[in-house]
Short mmCIF file of C-alpha atoms in Angstrom, two decimals:
data_model
loop_
_atom_site.label_atom_id
_atom_site.label_comp_id
_atom_site.label_asym_id
_atom_site.label_seq_id
_atom_site.Cartn_x
_atom_site.Cartn_y
_atom_site.Cartn_z
CA UNK A 94 -118.84 -14.81 -52.15
CA UNK A 95 -118.33 -15.11 -48.51
CA UNK A 96 -116.20 -18.20 -48.84
CA UNK A 97 -114.24 -16.70 -51.73
CA UNK A 98 -113.53 -13.50 -49.83
CA UNK A 99 -112.53 -15.39 -46.72
CA UNK A 100 -110.13 -17.56 -48.64
CA UNK A 101 -108.62 -14.53 -50.31
CA UNK A 102 -108.26 -12.80 -46.93
CA UNK A 103 -106.51 -15.80 -45.46
CA UNK A 104 -104.06 -15.95 -48.33
CA UNK A 105 -103.25 -12.25 -48.16
CA UNK A 106 -102.88 -12.48 -44.42
CA UNK A 107 -100.52 -15.46 -44.76
CA UNK A 108 -98.43 -13.63 -47.37
CA UNK A 109 -98.16 -10.56 -45.16
CA UNK A 110 -97.11 -12.60 -42.14
CA UNK A 111 -94.58 -14.57 -44.19
CA UNK A 112 -93.16 -11.28 -45.54
CA UNK A 113 -92.88 -9.92 -42.01
CA UNK A 114 -91.07 -13.08 -40.95
CA UNK A 115 -88.61 -12.79 -43.81
CA UNK A 116 -87.95 -9.14 -42.95
CA UNK A 117 -87.32 -9.98 -39.30
CA UNK A 118 -84.98 -12.83 -40.27
CA UNK A 119 -83.05 -10.52 -42.59
CA UNK A 120 -82.78 -7.92 -39.83
CA UNK A 121 -81.46 -10.58 -37.42
CA UNK A 122 -78.83 -11.69 -39.91
CA UNK A 123 -77.65 -8.12 -40.40
CA UNK A 124 -77.47 -7.55 -36.65
CA UNK A 125 -75.43 -10.71 -36.09
CA UNK A 126 -73.05 -9.77 -38.90
CA UNK A 127 -72.58 -6.23 -37.57
CA UNK A 128 -72.07 -7.53 -34.03
CA UNK A 129 -69.49 -10.03 -35.24
CA UNK A 130 -67.70 -7.31 -37.19
CA UNK A 131 -67.65 -5.04 -34.14
CA UNK A 132 -66.34 -7.85 -31.95
CA UNK A 133 -63.54 -8.63 -34.41
CA UNK A 134 -62.57 -4.96 -34.58
CA UNK A 135 -62.53 -4.78 -30.80
CA UNK A 136 -60.35 -7.86 -30.68
CA UNK A 137 -57.97 -6.26 -33.11
CA UNK A 138 -57.84 -3.06 -31.10
CA UNK A 139 -57.36 -4.53 -27.63
CA UNK A 140 -56.77 -7.98 -26.15
CA UNK A 141 -59.22 -9.71 -23.95
CA UNK A 142 -59.32 -9.07 -20.22
CA UNK A 143 -57.77 -12.43 -19.44
CA UNK A 144 -54.94 -11.91 -21.87
CA UNK A 145 -54.46 -8.35 -20.56
CA UNK A 146 -54.19 -9.66 -17.02
CA UNK A 147 -51.71 -12.27 -18.16
CA UNK A 148 -49.67 -9.61 -19.94
CA UNK A 149 -49.72 -7.40 -16.83
CA UNK A 150 -48.53 -10.28 -14.66
CA UNK A 151 -45.79 -11.16 -17.15
CA UNK A 152 -44.67 -7.53 -17.36
CA UNK A 153 -44.59 -7.26 -13.57
CA UNK A 154 -42.52 -10.44 -13.34
CA UNK A 155 -40.15 -9.19 -16.03
CA UNK A 156 -39.81 -5.84 -14.28
CA UNK A 157 -39.12 -7.58 -10.97
CA UNK A 158 -36.50 -9.79 -12.60
CA UNK A 159 -34.91 -6.77 -14.29
CA UNK A 160 -34.88 -4.85 -11.02
CA UNK A 161 -33.35 -7.83 -9.22
CA UNK A 162 -30.68 -8.15 -11.92
CA UNK A 163 -29.95 -4.44 -11.76
CA UNK A 164 -29.76 -4.55 -8.00
CA UNK A 165 -27.58 -7.63 -8.10
CA UNK A 166 -25.12 -6.72 -10.85
CA UNK A 167 -25.32 -3.04 -11.68
CA UNK A 168 -26.01 -1.24 -8.40
CA UNK A 169 -22.62 -0.08 -7.03
CA UNK A 170 -21.90 0.10 -3.34
CA UNK A 171 -22.13 3.70 -2.23
CA UNK A 172 -20.28 5.01 0.78
CA UNK A 173 -22.41 6.74 3.39
CA UNK A 174 -21.13 10.19 4.26
CA UNK A 175 -22.04 12.26 7.29
CA UNK A 176 -22.93 15.84 6.53
CA UNK A 177 -22.41 17.91 9.66
CA UNK A 178 -22.57 15.44 12.50
CA UNK A 179 -25.20 16.05 15.18
CA UNK A 180 -26.74 19.09 13.48
CA UNK A 181 -27.25 17.56 10.04
CA UNK A 182 -30.29 18.99 8.26
CA UNK A 183 -30.24 22.25 10.24
CA UNK A 184 -28.94 25.63 9.16
CA UNK A 185 -27.28 28.26 11.27
CA UNK A 186 -30.39 30.40 11.59
CA UNK A 187 -32.72 27.52 12.46
CA UNK A 188 -35.25 28.32 15.18
CA UNK A 189 -37.16 25.43 16.73
CA UNK A 190 -39.98 27.75 17.81
CA UNK A 191 -40.84 28.60 14.21
CA UNK A 192 -42.60 26.47 11.65
CA UNK A 193 -40.84 24.97 8.65
CA UNK A 194 -42.26 27.65 6.34
CA UNK A 195 -41.12 30.42 8.66
CA UNK A 196 -37.62 28.91 8.95
CA UNK A 197 -37.40 28.66 5.15
CA UNK A 198 -38.40 32.32 4.80
CA UNK A 199 -35.88 33.31 7.46
CA UNK A 200 -33.12 31.36 5.71
CA UNK A 201 -33.90 33.09 2.40
CA UNK A 202 -33.87 36.51 4.02
CA UNK A 203 -30.30 36.09 5.28
CA UNK A 204 -27.93 38.19 3.16
CA UNK A 205 -24.74 36.13 3.66
CA UNK A 206 -24.74 32.57 2.40
CA UNK A 207 -22.87 29.87 4.27
CA UNK A 208 -20.09 27.92 2.60
CA UNK A 209 -21.43 24.38 2.30
CA UNK A 210 -18.10 22.84 1.28
CA UNK A 211 -16.24 23.77 4.47
CA UNK A 212 -18.91 25.07 6.88
CA UNK A 213 -17.98 26.66 10.18
CA UNK A 214 -18.58 24.53 13.28
CA UNK A 215 -22.04 25.40 14.53
CA UNK A 216 -22.09 27.57 17.67
CA UNK A 217 -18.31 27.12 18.19
CA UNK A 218 -17.08 29.19 15.25
CA UNK A 219 -19.29 32.13 16.10
CA UNK A 220 -18.03 32.11 19.67
CA UNK A 221 -14.42 32.22 18.49
CA UNK A 222 -15.11 35.11 16.14
CA UNK A 223 -17.23 37.09 18.60
CA UNK A 224 -14.43 37.47 21.17
CA UNK A 225 -11.48 39.82 20.53
CA UNK A 226 -8.99 38.71 17.90
CA UNK A 227 -6.28 38.08 20.49
CA UNK A 228 -8.36 35.29 22.00
CA UNK A 229 -9.64 33.75 18.75
CA UNK A 230 -8.72 33.30 15.11
CA UNK A 231 -10.33 32.47 11.79
CA UNK A 232 -10.89 28.86 10.86
CA UNK A 233 -7.97 27.42 8.86
CA UNK A 234 -7.07 23.98 7.62
CA UNK A 235 -4.01 22.30 9.16
CA UNK A 236 -0.74 22.86 7.35
CA UNK A 237 -0.22 19.23 6.37
CA UNK A 238 -3.72 19.19 4.82
CA UNK A 239 -3.65 22.19 2.51
CA UNK A 240 0.13 22.14 1.89
CA UNK A 241 1.14 18.76 0.43
CA UNK A 242 4.66 17.47 0.15
CA UNK A 243 6.81 19.21 -2.46
CA UNK A 244 7.20 17.60 -5.82
CA UNK A 245 9.80 14.90 -6.23
CA UNK A 246 13.33 15.78 -7.29
CA UNK A 247 14.67 14.79 -10.71
CA UNK A 248 18.26 13.51 -10.68
CA UNK A 249 20.06 14.33 -13.90
CA UNK A 250 22.27 11.24 -14.33
CA UNK A 251 19.62 8.65 -13.50
CA UNK A 252 18.82 6.13 -16.22
CA UNK A 253 15.80 4.24 -14.99
CA UNK A 254 15.06 0.54 -15.41
CA UNK A 255 12.51 -1.57 -13.58
CA UNK A 256 14.03 -5.04 -14.14
CA UNK A 257 17.43 -6.69 -13.99
CA UNK A 258 19.58 -6.67 -17.14
CA UNK A 259 22.46 -9.11 -17.67
CA UNK A 260 25.54 -7.42 -19.15
CA UNK A 261 28.56 -9.11 -20.73
CA UNK A 262 29.68 -12.41 -19.29
CA UNK A 263 27.07 -12.28 -16.54
CA UNK A 264 24.44 -13.55 -18.97
CA UNK A 265 26.47 -16.59 -20.00
CA UNK A 266 27.34 -17.35 -16.38
CA UNK A 267 23.69 -17.17 -15.46
CA UNK A 268 22.71 -19.59 -18.23
CA UNK A 269 25.43 -22.04 -17.21
CA UNK A 270 24.46 -21.86 -13.55
CA UNK A 271 22.28 -24.65 -12.24
CA UNK A 272 18.63 -23.84 -11.89
CA UNK A 273 17.70 -23.56 -8.24
CA UNK A 274 15.61 -26.37 -6.87
CA UNK A 275 11.96 -25.48 -6.51
CA UNK A 276 10.26 -25.34 -3.15
CA UNK A 277 6.68 -26.53 -2.80
CA UNK A 278 4.13 -25.69 -0.14
CA UNK A 279 0.98 -27.54 0.85
CA UNK A 280 -0.69 -24.80 2.86
CA UNK A 281 -4.41 -24.89 3.57
CA UNK A 282 -6.82 -22.18 2.43
CA UNK A 283 -7.37 -21.20 6.07
CA UNK A 284 -3.64 -20.59 6.53
CA UNK A 285 -3.21 -18.78 3.22
CA UNK A 286 0.58 -19.33 3.07
CA UNK A 287 1.18 -17.54 6.35
CA UNK A 288 4.22 -17.57 8.60
CA UNK A 289 4.41 -21.39 8.58
CA UNK A 290 4.63 -21.62 4.78
CA UNK A 291 7.88 -23.40 3.76
CA UNK A 292 8.22 -21.13 0.73
CA UNK A 293 7.96 -18.05 2.91
CA UNK A 294 10.61 -18.93 5.46
CA UNK A 295 12.99 -20.02 2.67
CA UNK A 296 12.33 -16.72 0.81
CA UNK A 297 10.66 -18.38 -2.19
CA UNK A 298 7.67 -16.61 -3.70
CA UNK A 299 4.61 -18.73 -4.40
CA UNK A 300 3.24 -19.07 -7.92
CA UNK A 301 1.25 -21.58 -9.94
CA UNK A 302 4.20 -24.02 -10.07
CA UNK A 303 4.98 -24.33 -6.35
CA UNK A 304 1.67 -23.51 -4.64
CA UNK A 305 -1.76 -25.04 -5.17
CA UNK A 306 -3.57 -22.02 -3.70
CA UNK A 307 -4.62 -19.34 -6.13
CA UNK A 308 -3.73 -15.65 -5.89
CA UNK A 309 -7.04 -15.02 -4.12
CA UNK A 310 -5.99 -17.09 -1.08
CA UNK A 311 -2.17 -17.06 -1.16
CA UNK A 312 -0.48 -14.18 0.70
CA UNK A 313 3.11 -15.04 -0.28
CA UNK A 314 3.19 -13.22 -3.63
CA UNK A 315 4.94 -9.96 -2.84
CA UNK A 316 6.59 -9.41 -6.23
CA UNK A 317 3.32 -10.13 -8.03
CA UNK A 318 1.70 -7.47 -5.86
CA UNK A 319 4.53 -5.07 -6.69
CA UNK A 320 4.04 -5.68 -10.42
CA UNK A 321 0.35 -4.94 -10.14
CA UNK A 322 1.01 -1.85 -8.02
CA UNK A 323 3.60 -0.45 -10.44
CA UNK A 324 0.96 -0.25 -13.17
CA UNK A 325 -1.29 1.93 -11.03
CA UNK A 326 -1.07 5.56 -10.04
CA UNK A 327 1.61 7.33 -8.00
CA UNK A 328 -0.10 6.46 -4.73
CA UNK A 329 -0.13 2.75 -5.52
CA UNK A 330 3.58 2.81 -6.39
CA UNK A 331 4.08 4.66 -3.14
CA UNK A 332 7.62 6.18 -3.28
CA UNK A 333 9.36 9.19 -4.78
CA UNK A 334 12.81 10.81 -4.82
CA UNK A 335 13.61 13.70 -2.48
CA UNK A 336 16.68 15.84 -1.96
CA UNK A 337 18.14 15.82 1.56
CA UNK A 338 20.21 18.49 3.27
CA UNK A 339 23.54 16.66 3.61
CA UNK A 340 23.03 13.12 2.25
CA UNK A 341 22.28 13.76 -1.41
CA UNK A 342 19.11 12.24 -2.80
CA UNK A 343 16.85 9.97 -0.81
CA UNK A 344 13.51 8.17 -1.09
CA UNK A 345 10.37 8.86 0.92
CA UNK A 346 7.02 7.14 1.21
CA UNK A 347 3.95 8.70 -0.38
CA UNK A 348 1.63 6.27 1.41
CA UNK A 349 1.63 3.96 4.41
CA UNK A 350 3.19 0.50 4.28
CA UNK A 351 2.43 -2.33 6.64
CA UNK A 352 5.17 -4.21 8.46
CA UNK A 353 7.15 -6.56 6.16
CA UNK A 354 5.31 -5.27 3.07
CA UNK A 355 7.31 -5.00 -0.15
CA UNK A 356 8.06 -1.41 -1.18
CA UNK A 357 10.30 -1.37 -4.26
CA UNK A 358 12.66 -3.73 -6.09
CA UNK A 359 16.40 -3.05 -6.28
CA UNK A 360 17.02 -3.57 -10.00
CA UNK A 361 19.90 -2.71 -12.30
CA UNK A 362 22.61 -4.18 -14.51
CA UNK A 363 23.94 -7.54 -13.34
CA UNK A 364 27.71 -7.71 -13.95
CA UNK A 365 30.64 -9.91 -12.96
CA UNK A 366 33.38 -9.00 -10.50
CA UNK A 367 35.86 -8.31 -13.32
CA UNK A 368 33.42 -5.93 -15.00
CA UNK A 369 32.84 -4.23 -11.66
CA UNK A 370 36.60 -3.69 -11.19
CA UNK A 371 36.88 -2.28 -14.70
CA UNK A 372 34.04 0.18 -14.16
CA UNK A 373 35.44 1.31 -10.82
CA UNK A 374 38.87 2.01 -12.34
CA UNK A 375 37.71 3.76 -15.51
CA UNK A 376 34.05 4.80 -15.66
CA UNK A 377 33.36 5.54 -11.98
CA UNK A 378 36.80 6.80 -11.06
CA UNK A 379 35.69 10.38 -10.38
CA UNK A 380 32.18 9.60 -9.12
CA UNK A 381 31.12 10.53 -5.61
CA UNK A 382 28.33 7.95 -5.35
CA UNK A 383 28.33 4.24 -6.22
CA UNK A 384 25.33 1.96 -6.58
CA UNK A 385 26.89 -1.52 -6.34
CA UNK A 386 25.42 -4.41 -4.39
CA UNK A 387 26.50 -8.04 -4.04
CA UNK A 388 23.81 -10.14 -5.68
CA UNK A 389 24.08 -13.87 -6.39
CA UNK A 390 26.69 -16.40 -7.49
CA UNK A 391 29.54 -13.83 -7.22
CA UNK A 392 27.65 -11.38 -9.42
CA UNK A 393 26.94 -7.72 -8.64
CA UNK A 394 24.00 -5.40 -9.29
CA UNK A 395 25.13 -2.05 -10.68
CA UNK A 396 22.17 0.29 -10.21
CA UNK A 397 23.80 3.28 -11.92
CA UNK A 398 21.18 2.39 -14.48
CA UNK A 399 18.55 1.00 -12.17
CA UNK A 400 15.38 1.48 -10.16
CA UNK A 401 14.49 4.16 -7.64
CA UNK A 402 15.73 1.90 -4.83
CA UNK A 403 19.30 3.02 -5.56
CA UNK A 404 18.56 6.37 -3.85
CA UNK A 405 17.56 4.83 -0.51
CA UNK A 406 20.02 6.12 2.11
CA UNK A 407 21.83 4.27 4.89
CA UNK A 408 20.89 4.42 8.55
CA UNK A 409 22.25 2.72 11.64
CA UNK A 410 18.63 2.50 12.88
CA UNK A 411 16.84 1.64 9.60
CA UNK A 412 13.10 1.35 9.04
CA UNK A 413 13.45 -1.05 6.07
CA UNK A 414 15.32 -4.21 5.11
CA UNK A 415 16.89 -5.29 1.83
CA UNK A 416 16.11 -9.00 1.28
CA UNK A 417 16.88 -11.40 -1.56
CA UNK A 418 13.99 -13.60 -2.73
CA UNK A 419 13.72 -16.34 -5.34
CA UNK A 420 10.93 -15.61 -7.81
CA UNK A 421 10.18 -18.17 -10.54
CA UNK A 422 13.64 -19.69 -10.05
CA UNK A 423 15.47 -16.33 -10.32
CA UNK A 424 16.96 -14.35 -7.42
CA UNK A 425 15.63 -10.84 -6.99
CA UNK A 426 16.40 -8.11 -4.46
CA UNK A 427 13.75 -5.86 -2.92
CA UNK A 428 13.22 -3.36 -0.11
CA UNK A 429 10.71 -4.38 2.57
CA UNK A 430 9.20 -2.37 5.42
CA UNK A 431 10.54 -2.97 8.91
CA UNK A 432 8.85 -4.17 12.06
CA UNK A 433 6.88 -0.98 12.75
CA UNK A 434 5.81 -0.21 9.17
CA UNK A 435 6.19 3.05 7.24
CA UNK A 436 4.18 6.26 7.57
CA UNK A 437 3.38 8.76 4.81
CA UNK A 438 6.22 11.23 4.22
CA UNK A 439 8.79 9.12 6.11
CA UNK A 440 12.21 8.67 4.50
CA UNK A 441 13.15 5.08 3.69
CA UNK A 442 16.47 3.76 5.01
CA UNK A 443 18.24 0.44 5.40
CA UNK A 444 21.60 -0.71 6.76
CA UNK A 445 24.14 -0.87 3.93
CA UNK A 446 26.40 -3.26 5.87
CA UNK A 447 29.14 -1.73 3.73
CA UNK A 448 32.50 -3.49 3.36
CA UNK A 449 35.16 -0.75 3.06
CA UNK A 450 37.85 -3.22 1.84
CA UNK A 451 40.49 -1.10 3.64
CA UNK A 452 40.74 1.53 6.37
CA UNK A 453 41.37 4.23 3.73
CA UNK A 454 37.98 3.76 2.03
CA UNK A 455 35.85 4.31 5.15
CA UNK A 456 32.97 6.76 4.55
CA UNK A 457 31.37 8.94 7.18
CA UNK A 458 27.83 8.11 8.30
CA UNK A 459 25.42 11.04 8.64
CA UNK A 460 22.24 9.27 9.69
CA UNK A 461 22.16 11.16 13.00
CA UNK A 462 20.62 8.36 15.05
CA UNK A 463 21.48 7.61 18.67
CA UNK A 464 23.26 4.37 17.81
CA UNK A 465 25.16 5.84 14.83
CA UNK A 466 28.41 3.94 14.19
CA UNK A 467 30.00 6.96 12.54
CA UNK A 468 30.96 5.08 9.37
CA UNK A 469 29.16 3.23 6.57
CA UNK A 470 30.02 -0.26 7.66
CA UNK A 471 30.75 -2.22 10.81
CA UNK A 472 31.71 -0.33 13.92
CA UNK A 473 35.52 0.08 14.09
CA UNK A 474 37.16 -2.01 16.75
CA UNK A 475 38.52 0.02 19.65
CA UNK A 476 42.25 -0.30 20.32
CA UNK A 477 42.96 -2.03 23.64
CA UNK A 478 44.06 0.39 26.31
CA UNK A 479 47.64 -0.13 27.53
CA UNK A 480 47.69 -1.25 31.16
CA UNK A 481 51.08 -1.89 32.76
CA UNK A 482 49.97 -5.16 34.33
CA UNK A 483 53.38 -6.75 33.78
CA UNK A 484 55.18 -4.04 35.76
CA UNK A 485 52.71 -4.26 38.63
CA UNK A 486 52.99 -8.05 38.72
CA UNK A 487 56.78 -7.86 38.70
CA UNK A 488 56.80 -5.33 41.54
CA UNK A 489 54.50 -7.55 43.58
CA UNK A 490 56.75 -10.53 43.06
CA UNK A 491 59.77 -8.54 44.24
CA UNK A 492 57.96 -7.43 47.39
CA UNK A 493 56.96 -11.01 48.13
CA UNK A 494 60.55 -12.11 47.66
CA UNK A 495 61.73 -9.39 50.03
CA UNK A 496 59.41 -10.43 52.82
CA UNK A 497 60.02 -14.12 52.23
CA UNK A 498 63.79 -13.56 52.40
CA UNK A 499 63.31 -11.64 55.62
CA UNK A 500 61.94 -14.68 57.32
CA UNK A 501 64.43 -17.12 55.84
CA UNK A 502 67.53 -14.96 56.20
CA UNK A 503 67.51 -13.14 59.45
CA UNK A 504 71.26 -12.31 59.26
CA UNK A 505 70.85 -10.00 56.25
CA UNK A 506 71.95 -6.43 56.84
CA UNK A 507 69.14 -3.88 57.39
CA UNK A 508 70.70 -1.49 54.85
CA UNK A 509 70.30 -4.05 52.09
CA UNK A 510 66.66 -4.70 53.05
CA UNK A 511 65.86 -0.97 53.00
CA UNK A 512 67.49 -0.67 49.58
CA UNK A 513 65.39 -3.50 48.15
CA UNK A 514 62.23 -2.04 49.64
CA UNK A 515 62.96 1.36 48.07
CA UNK A 516 63.46 -0.30 44.66
CA UNK A 517 60.07 -2.03 45.01
CA UNK A 518 58.32 1.24 45.93
CA UNK A 519 59.79 3.09 42.94
CA UNK A 520 58.74 0.26 40.60
CA UNK A 521 55.17 0.36 41.89
CA UNK A 522 54.98 4.16 41.57
CA UNK A 523 56.27 4.01 37.98
CA UNK A 524 53.75 1.33 37.11
CA UNK A 525 50.90 3.42 38.49
CA UNK A 526 52.04 6.53 36.64
#
């Protein structure tokens, strides 16, 4: 019995232990599966720390590259403005003995607010206003600042054109004319087609056909600059019509021009001499003003229908010059600033060098300068003053003959000598009178 019971106890004990082992193994499998599921869910929700660090580094690099690109390409250059000079950041009621909070409360308690657009000069404006009115005055802007130039005048009979137009036989003559020989320059980028450029001193404008420098380096492209400027605003164009007191319409500058800088082109209808004579006899017979200029190859520019340059007045001391240039093989006329440049509001003038054709067609000059010639054209030649040199010379010869005869002929009667001397004296007195 003892052996049977012991064997049964061992078997039951082995079965219990094997059951416990199976239960523990099943629990371990469940734990591993749940842990793996949790890990996979965590992976789905967030990346690993290493990948997160990599993503942070990549995002920082991308942000740095974006900021560099923005700073390089998209950040505009801003101009630095001064607010109020030495006292910037302070207000009129600032007290250095008080704290910032106290100064802020004091500034808020002030009833009158200061104009921040045009503030009064600190400490100086109050001193001017504190004294009697006879010694000080209110702050005002200068007249030329708040009162701009009046608007430009509008001539009634002006038909505007910005380029030359060939009319009648002038077009056929121009086509038959030989094309002007091109000039070529070999200027260096350092020179930039300066004063030594062969195109410049022959009055040829540089372009892609006669200059190897581009428009960024070449400075001999005045008409190209004028074309670009004409497409801009009124300031870029730079001129406008004004009405003078006694010289009709004129042209003034709305901006400054440097010395020798192009201002405006003299454009109009290009006609022949025969067409010019016909218009003068019939169409312009009763006109007071003419806008004719000798151009090229015996042709004439009639700016009755032309550019604003036709209103530029004459002056014996001009501040501009009218010069003919060759642009792309074609002659063109333009107004250039003089040696000292042009200031804003200054009237533009040039010397007409007018040919009156006859003494009857001379026009009066009203430029009012010190060296005014009085007429639109060359200064009239002064008539030579009449000096009776022949009479004086003849009287001297007679006196010499008298005294020479006195020595040679001593037997001559004294009455005859006195008579000859009296004749010589009367001749000299008449010559002097």
